[in-house]
Short mmCIF file of C-alpha atoms in Angstrom, two decimals:
data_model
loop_
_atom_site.label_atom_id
_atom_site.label_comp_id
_atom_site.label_asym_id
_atom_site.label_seq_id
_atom_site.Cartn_x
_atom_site.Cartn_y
_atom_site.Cartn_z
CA UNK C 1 -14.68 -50.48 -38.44
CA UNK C 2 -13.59 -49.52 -34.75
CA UNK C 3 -10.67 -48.03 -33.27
CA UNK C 4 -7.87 -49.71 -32.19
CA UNK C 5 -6.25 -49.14 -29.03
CA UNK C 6 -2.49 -49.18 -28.73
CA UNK C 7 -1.34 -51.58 -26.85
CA UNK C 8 -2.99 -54.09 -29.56
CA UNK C 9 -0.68 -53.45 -32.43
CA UNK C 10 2.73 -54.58 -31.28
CA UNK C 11 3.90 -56.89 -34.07
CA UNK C 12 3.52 -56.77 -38.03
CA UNK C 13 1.13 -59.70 -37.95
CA UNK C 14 -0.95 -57.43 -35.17
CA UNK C 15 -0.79 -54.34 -37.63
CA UNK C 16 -1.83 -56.34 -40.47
CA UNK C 17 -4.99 -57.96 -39.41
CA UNK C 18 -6.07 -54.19 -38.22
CA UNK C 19 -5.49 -53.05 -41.49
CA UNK C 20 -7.47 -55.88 -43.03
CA UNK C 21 -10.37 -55.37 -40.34
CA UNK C 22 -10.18 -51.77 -41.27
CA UNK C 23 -10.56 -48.88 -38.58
CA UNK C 24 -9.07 -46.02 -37.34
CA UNK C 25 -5.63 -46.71 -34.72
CA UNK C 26 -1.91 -45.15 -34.15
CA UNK C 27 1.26 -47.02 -34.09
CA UNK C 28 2.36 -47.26 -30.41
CA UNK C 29 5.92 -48.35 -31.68
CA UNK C 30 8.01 -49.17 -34.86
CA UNK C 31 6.95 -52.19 -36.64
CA UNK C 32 9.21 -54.37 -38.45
CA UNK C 33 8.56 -57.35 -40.63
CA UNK C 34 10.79 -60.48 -40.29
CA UNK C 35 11.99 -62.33 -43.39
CA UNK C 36 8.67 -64.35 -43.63
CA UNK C 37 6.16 -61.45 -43.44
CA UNK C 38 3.84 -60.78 -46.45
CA UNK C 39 3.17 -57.01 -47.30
CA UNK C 40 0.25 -54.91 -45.12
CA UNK C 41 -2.78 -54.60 -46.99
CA UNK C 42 -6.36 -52.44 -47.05
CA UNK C 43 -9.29 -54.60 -48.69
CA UNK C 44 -11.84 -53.68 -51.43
CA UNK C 45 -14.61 -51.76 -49.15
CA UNK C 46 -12.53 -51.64 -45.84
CA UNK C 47 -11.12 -47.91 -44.68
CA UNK C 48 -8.58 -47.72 -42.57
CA UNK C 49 -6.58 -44.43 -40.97
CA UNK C 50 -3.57 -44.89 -39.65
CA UNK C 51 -1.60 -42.14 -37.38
CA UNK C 52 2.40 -42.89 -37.92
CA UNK C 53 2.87 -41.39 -34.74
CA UNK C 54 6.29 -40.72 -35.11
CA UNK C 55 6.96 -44.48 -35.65
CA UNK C 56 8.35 -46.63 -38.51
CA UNK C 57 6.76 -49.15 -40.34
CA UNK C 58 10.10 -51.06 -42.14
CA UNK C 59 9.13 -53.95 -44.60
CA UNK C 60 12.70 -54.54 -44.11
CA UNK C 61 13.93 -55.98 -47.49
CA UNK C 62 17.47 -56.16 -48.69
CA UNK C 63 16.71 -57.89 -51.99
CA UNK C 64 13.67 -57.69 -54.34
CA UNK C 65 10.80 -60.00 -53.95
CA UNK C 66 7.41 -60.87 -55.12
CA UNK C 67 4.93 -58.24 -53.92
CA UNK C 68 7.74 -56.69 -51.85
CA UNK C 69 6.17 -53.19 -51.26
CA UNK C 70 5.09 -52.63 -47.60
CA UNK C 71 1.54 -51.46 -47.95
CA UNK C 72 -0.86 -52.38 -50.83
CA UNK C 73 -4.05 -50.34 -51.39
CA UNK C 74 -7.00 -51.42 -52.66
CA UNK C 75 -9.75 -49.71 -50.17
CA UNK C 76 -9.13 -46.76 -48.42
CA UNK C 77 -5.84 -45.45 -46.70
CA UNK C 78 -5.00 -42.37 -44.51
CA UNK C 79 -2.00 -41.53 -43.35
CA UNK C 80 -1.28 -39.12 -40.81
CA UNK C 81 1.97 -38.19 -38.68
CA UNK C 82 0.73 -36.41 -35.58
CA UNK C 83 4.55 -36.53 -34.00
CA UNK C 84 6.47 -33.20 -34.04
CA UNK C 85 8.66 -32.97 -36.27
CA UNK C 86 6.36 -35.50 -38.47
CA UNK C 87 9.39 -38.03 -38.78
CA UNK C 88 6.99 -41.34 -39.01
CA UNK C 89 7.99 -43.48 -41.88
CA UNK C 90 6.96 -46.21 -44.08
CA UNK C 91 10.46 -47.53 -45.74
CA UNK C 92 12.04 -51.41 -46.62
CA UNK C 93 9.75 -51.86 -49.64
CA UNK C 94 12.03 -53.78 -52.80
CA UNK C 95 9.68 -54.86 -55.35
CA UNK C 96 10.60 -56.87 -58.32
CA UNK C 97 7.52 -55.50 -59.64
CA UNK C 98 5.91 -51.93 -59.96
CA UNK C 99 5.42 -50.34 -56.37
CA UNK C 100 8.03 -50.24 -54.20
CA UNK C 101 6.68 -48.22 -50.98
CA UNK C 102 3.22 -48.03 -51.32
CA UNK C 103 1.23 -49.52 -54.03
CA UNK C 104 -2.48 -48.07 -54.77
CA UNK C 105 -5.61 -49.86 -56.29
CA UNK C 106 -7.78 -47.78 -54.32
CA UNK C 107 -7.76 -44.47 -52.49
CA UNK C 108 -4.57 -43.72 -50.17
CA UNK C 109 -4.47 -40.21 -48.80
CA UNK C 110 -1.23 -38.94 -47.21
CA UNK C 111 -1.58 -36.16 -44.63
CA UNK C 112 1.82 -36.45 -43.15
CA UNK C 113 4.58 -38.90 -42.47
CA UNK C 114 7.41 -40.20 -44.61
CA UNK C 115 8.02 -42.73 -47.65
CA UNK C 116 11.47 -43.32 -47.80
CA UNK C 117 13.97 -45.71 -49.06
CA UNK C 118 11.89 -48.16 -51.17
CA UNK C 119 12.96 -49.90 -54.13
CA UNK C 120 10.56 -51.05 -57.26
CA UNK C 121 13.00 -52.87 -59.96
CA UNK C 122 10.16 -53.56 -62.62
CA UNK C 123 10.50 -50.88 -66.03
CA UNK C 124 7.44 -49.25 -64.96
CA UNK C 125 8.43 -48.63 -61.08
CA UNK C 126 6.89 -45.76 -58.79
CA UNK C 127 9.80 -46.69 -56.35
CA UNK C 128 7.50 -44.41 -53.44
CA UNK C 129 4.32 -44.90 -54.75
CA UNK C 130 2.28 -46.79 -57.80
CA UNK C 131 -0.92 -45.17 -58.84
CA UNK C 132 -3.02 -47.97 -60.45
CA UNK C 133 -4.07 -47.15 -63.73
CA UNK C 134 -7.50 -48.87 -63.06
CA UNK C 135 -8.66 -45.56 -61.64
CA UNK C 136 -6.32 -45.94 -58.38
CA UNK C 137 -6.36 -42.70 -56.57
CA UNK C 138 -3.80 -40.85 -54.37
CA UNK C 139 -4.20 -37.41 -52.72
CA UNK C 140 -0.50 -35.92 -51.36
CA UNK C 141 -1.60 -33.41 -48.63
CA UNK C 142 1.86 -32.92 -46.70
CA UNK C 143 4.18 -35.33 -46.02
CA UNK C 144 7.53 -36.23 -47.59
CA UNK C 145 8.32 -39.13 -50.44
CA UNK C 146 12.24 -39.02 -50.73
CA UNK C 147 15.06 -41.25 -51.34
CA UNK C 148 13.40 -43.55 -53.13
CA UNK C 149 14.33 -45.97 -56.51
CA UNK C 150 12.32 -46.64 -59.80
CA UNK C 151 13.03 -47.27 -63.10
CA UNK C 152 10.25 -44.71 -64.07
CA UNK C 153 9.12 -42.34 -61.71
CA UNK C 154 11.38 -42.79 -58.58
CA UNK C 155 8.60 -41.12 -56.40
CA UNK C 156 5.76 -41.47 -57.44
CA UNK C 157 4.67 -43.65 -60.89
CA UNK C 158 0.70 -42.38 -62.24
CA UNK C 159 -0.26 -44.82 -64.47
CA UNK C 160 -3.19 -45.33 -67.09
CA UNK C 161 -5.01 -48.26 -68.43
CA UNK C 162 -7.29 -47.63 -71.59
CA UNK C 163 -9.86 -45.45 -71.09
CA UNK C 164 -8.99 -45.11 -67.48
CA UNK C 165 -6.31 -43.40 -65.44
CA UNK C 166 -4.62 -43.27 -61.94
CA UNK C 167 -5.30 -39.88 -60.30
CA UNK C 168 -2.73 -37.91 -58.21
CA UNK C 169 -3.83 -34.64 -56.69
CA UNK C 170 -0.79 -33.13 -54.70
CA UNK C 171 -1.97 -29.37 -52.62
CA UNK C 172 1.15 -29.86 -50.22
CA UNK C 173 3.59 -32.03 -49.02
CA UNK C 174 7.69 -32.33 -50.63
CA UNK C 175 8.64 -35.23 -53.10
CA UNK C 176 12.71 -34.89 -53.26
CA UNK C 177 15.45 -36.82 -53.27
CA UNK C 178 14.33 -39.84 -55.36
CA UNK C 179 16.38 -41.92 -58.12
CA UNK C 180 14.59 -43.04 -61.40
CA UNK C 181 15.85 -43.49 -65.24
CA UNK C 182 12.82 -41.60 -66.37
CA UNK C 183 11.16 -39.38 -64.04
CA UNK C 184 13.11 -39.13 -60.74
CA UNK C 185 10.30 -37.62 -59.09
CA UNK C 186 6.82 -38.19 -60.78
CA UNK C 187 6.22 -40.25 -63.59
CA UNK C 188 2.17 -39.29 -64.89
CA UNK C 189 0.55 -41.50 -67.63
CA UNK C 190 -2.89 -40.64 -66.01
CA UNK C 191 -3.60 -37.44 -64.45
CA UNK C 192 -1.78 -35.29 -62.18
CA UNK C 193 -3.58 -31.93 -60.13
CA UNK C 194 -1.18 -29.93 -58.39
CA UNK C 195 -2.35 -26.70 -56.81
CA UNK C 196 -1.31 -24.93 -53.72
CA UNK C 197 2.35 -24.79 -52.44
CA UNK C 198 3.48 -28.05 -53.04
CA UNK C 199 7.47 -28.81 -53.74
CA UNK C 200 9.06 -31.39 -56.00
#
């Protein structure tokens, strides 16, 4: 993994193969997809962290499509915000499918930042964020998931698979704001911590 120095990501195709190659970089700029684009992903066994910087990252979707979220998880994901007053974003997910913001296989911490304005259409949603039952995992730190739309769990959707069961450990952060037919905020079929001075 290596650290990647502004001036390299300037498109969504440029962010994308960093998150693929994994490492540690901060957006320079907003990033937004064009009609064509395919969402950002984080491979099996790759780690990447990823300072918003203050900037946007906008899948920029009117209607819902196949795999429309704008940031599938099935490695390792931090986010971080280090602008003041932590107004980076990840927004324009609309999923026909579970998942409308960020969707979670694997690990995805979130420091800071927003996830705002996604969509996820399918009857088990997590318009925010979907926590894979398969033992996906997703620590909320700080950080804001807001606005959002799901049929279940208009946040954030936790869900389980037999024996096993998404995780979602939340010590700080605010999830407000979001629009779901069960579960506006958090939707948990797997296990939810919550400790510290959280709001929701």
């Amino acid at each position: 993994d290596v650290t990647v120095t502004a001036d390299y990501i300037m498109t969504w195709a440029s962010l994308k193969s960093a998150m693929q190659n994994g490492g540690t970089f901060t957006l320079p700029y907003d990033i937004t997809a064009t009609e064509t684009d395919t969402y950002l992903y984080v491979p099996s066994g790759k780690t990447v962290t990823l300072d918003l910087n203050g900037h946007t990252i906008n899948r920029n979707l009117t209607a819902a499509a196949n795999n429309g979220y704008v940031i599938g998880v099935d490695g390792t994901l931090t986010i971080n915000d280090s602008s003041d007053p932590n107004t980076g974003s990840i927004t324009g997910g609309y999923n026909n499918d579970s998942g409308g913001g960020v969707y979670v296989s694997g690990s995805f911490t979130m420091n800071g930042g927003i996830i705002s304005n996604n969509t996820a259409t399918y009857s088990v949603s997590g318009g925010g964020v979907y926590v894979n039952g398969n033992n996906g995992v997703f620590n909320m730190n700080g950080g804001t998931i807001c606005n959002n739309k799901g049929n279940n769990g208009g946040g954030v959707f936790v869900g389980s698979s037999g024996n096993n069961r998404g995780v979602f450990t939340m010590t700080g952060g605010t999830i407000s704001g979001n629009t779901g037919y069960s579960g506006g905020g958090v939707y948990n079929l797997g296990t939810f911590n919550i400790s510290g001075n959280p709001v929701i």
